[in-house]
Short mmCIF file of C-alpha atoms in Angstrom, two decimals:
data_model
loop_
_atom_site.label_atom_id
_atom_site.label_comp_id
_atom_site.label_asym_id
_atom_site.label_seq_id
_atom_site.Cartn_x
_atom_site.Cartn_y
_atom_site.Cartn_z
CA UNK R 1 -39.28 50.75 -60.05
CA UNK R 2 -41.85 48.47 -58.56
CA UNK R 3 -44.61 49.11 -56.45
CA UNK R 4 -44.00 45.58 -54.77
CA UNK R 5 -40.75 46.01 -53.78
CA UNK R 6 -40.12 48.36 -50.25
CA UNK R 7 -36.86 49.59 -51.48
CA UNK R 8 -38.00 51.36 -54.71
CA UNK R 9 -41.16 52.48 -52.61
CA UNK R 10 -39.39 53.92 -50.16
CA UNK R 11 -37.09 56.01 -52.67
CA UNK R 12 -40.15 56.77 -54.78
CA UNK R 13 -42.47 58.40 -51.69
CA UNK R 14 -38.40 60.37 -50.85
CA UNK R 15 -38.87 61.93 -54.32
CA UNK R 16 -42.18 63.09 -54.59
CA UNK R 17 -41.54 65.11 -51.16
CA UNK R 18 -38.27 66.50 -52.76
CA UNK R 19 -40.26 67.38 -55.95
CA UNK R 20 -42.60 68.98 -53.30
CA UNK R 21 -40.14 70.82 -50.85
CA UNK R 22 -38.27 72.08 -54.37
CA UNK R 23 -41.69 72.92 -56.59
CA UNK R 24 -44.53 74.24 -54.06
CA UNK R 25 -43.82 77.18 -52.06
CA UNK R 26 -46.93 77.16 -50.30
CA UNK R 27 -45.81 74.19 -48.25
CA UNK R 28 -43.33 75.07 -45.93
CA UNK R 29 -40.39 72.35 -46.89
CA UNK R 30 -38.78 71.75 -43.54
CA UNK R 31 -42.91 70.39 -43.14
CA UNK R 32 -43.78 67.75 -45.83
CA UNK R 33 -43.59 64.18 -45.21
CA UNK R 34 -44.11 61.41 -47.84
CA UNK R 35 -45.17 57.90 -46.45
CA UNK R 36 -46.40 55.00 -48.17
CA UNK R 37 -49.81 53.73 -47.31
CA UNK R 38 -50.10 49.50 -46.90
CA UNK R 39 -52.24 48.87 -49.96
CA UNK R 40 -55.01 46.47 -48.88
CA UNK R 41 -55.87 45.78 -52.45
CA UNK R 42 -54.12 42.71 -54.26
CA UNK R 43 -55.11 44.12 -57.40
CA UNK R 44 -54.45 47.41 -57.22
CA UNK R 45 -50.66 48.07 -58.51
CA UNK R 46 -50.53 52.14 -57.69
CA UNK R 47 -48.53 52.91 -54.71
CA UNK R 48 -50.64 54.56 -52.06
CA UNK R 49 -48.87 57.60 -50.25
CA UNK R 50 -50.17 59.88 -47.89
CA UNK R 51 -48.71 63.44 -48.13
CA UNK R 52 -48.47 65.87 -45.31
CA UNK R 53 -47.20 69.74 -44.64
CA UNK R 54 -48.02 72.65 -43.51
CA UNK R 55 -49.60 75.05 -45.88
CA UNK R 56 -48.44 78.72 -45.55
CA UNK R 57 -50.29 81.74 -47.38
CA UNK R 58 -50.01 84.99 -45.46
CA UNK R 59 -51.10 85.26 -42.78
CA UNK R 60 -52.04 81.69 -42.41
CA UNK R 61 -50.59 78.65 -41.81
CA UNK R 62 -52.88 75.20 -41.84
CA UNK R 63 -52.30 71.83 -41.76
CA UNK R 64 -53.09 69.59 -44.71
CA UNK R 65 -52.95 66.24 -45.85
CA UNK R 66 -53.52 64.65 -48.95
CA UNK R 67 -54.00 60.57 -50.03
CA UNK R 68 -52.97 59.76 -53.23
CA UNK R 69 -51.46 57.25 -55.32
CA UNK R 70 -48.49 56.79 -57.67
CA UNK R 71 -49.38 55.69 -61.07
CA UNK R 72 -46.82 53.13 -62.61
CA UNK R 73 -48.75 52.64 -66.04
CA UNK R 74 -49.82 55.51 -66.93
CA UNK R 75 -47.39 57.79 -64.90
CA UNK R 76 -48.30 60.59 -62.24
CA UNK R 77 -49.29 61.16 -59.04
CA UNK R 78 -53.17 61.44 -58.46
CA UNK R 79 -54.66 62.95 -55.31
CA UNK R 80 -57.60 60.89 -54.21
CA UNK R 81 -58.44 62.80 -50.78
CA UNK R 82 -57.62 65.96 -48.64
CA UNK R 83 -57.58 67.16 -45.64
#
């Protein structure tokens, strides 16, 4: 995969939010959305995503969103902000 090519980005930000409907039950999965953020930074060679869902513990549901970036040299998926 390469963080310059839209293909592979596309199909990595579609994995993490199947890794995320299938692995966190707090978020309700019909809710989480994966989309690559434009990286401004020439640079910089992580892929910027912005995750979003809806997070449900009983009796509350809440909106959240969380920046982060995928990590092609080292490997991973780091959360930088959240909302």
């Amino acid at each position: 995969y390469s963080w310059a090519n839209p293909q592979d980005c596309q199909r990595i930000a579609s994995l993490v939010e199947t890794a995320i409907r299938t692995f966190e039950p707090r978020l309700l999965a019909r809710s989480v959305r994966c989309e690559i953020v434009p990286n401004e930074n020439e640079t910089d060679f992580d892929l910027k995503l912005r995750i979003e869902a809806v997070l449900h513990v009983d009796p509350i549901s809440e909106h959240v969103a969380f920046d982060s970036s995928a990590d092609f040299d080292g490997g991973g998926i780091h959360i930088e902000s959240f909302e």
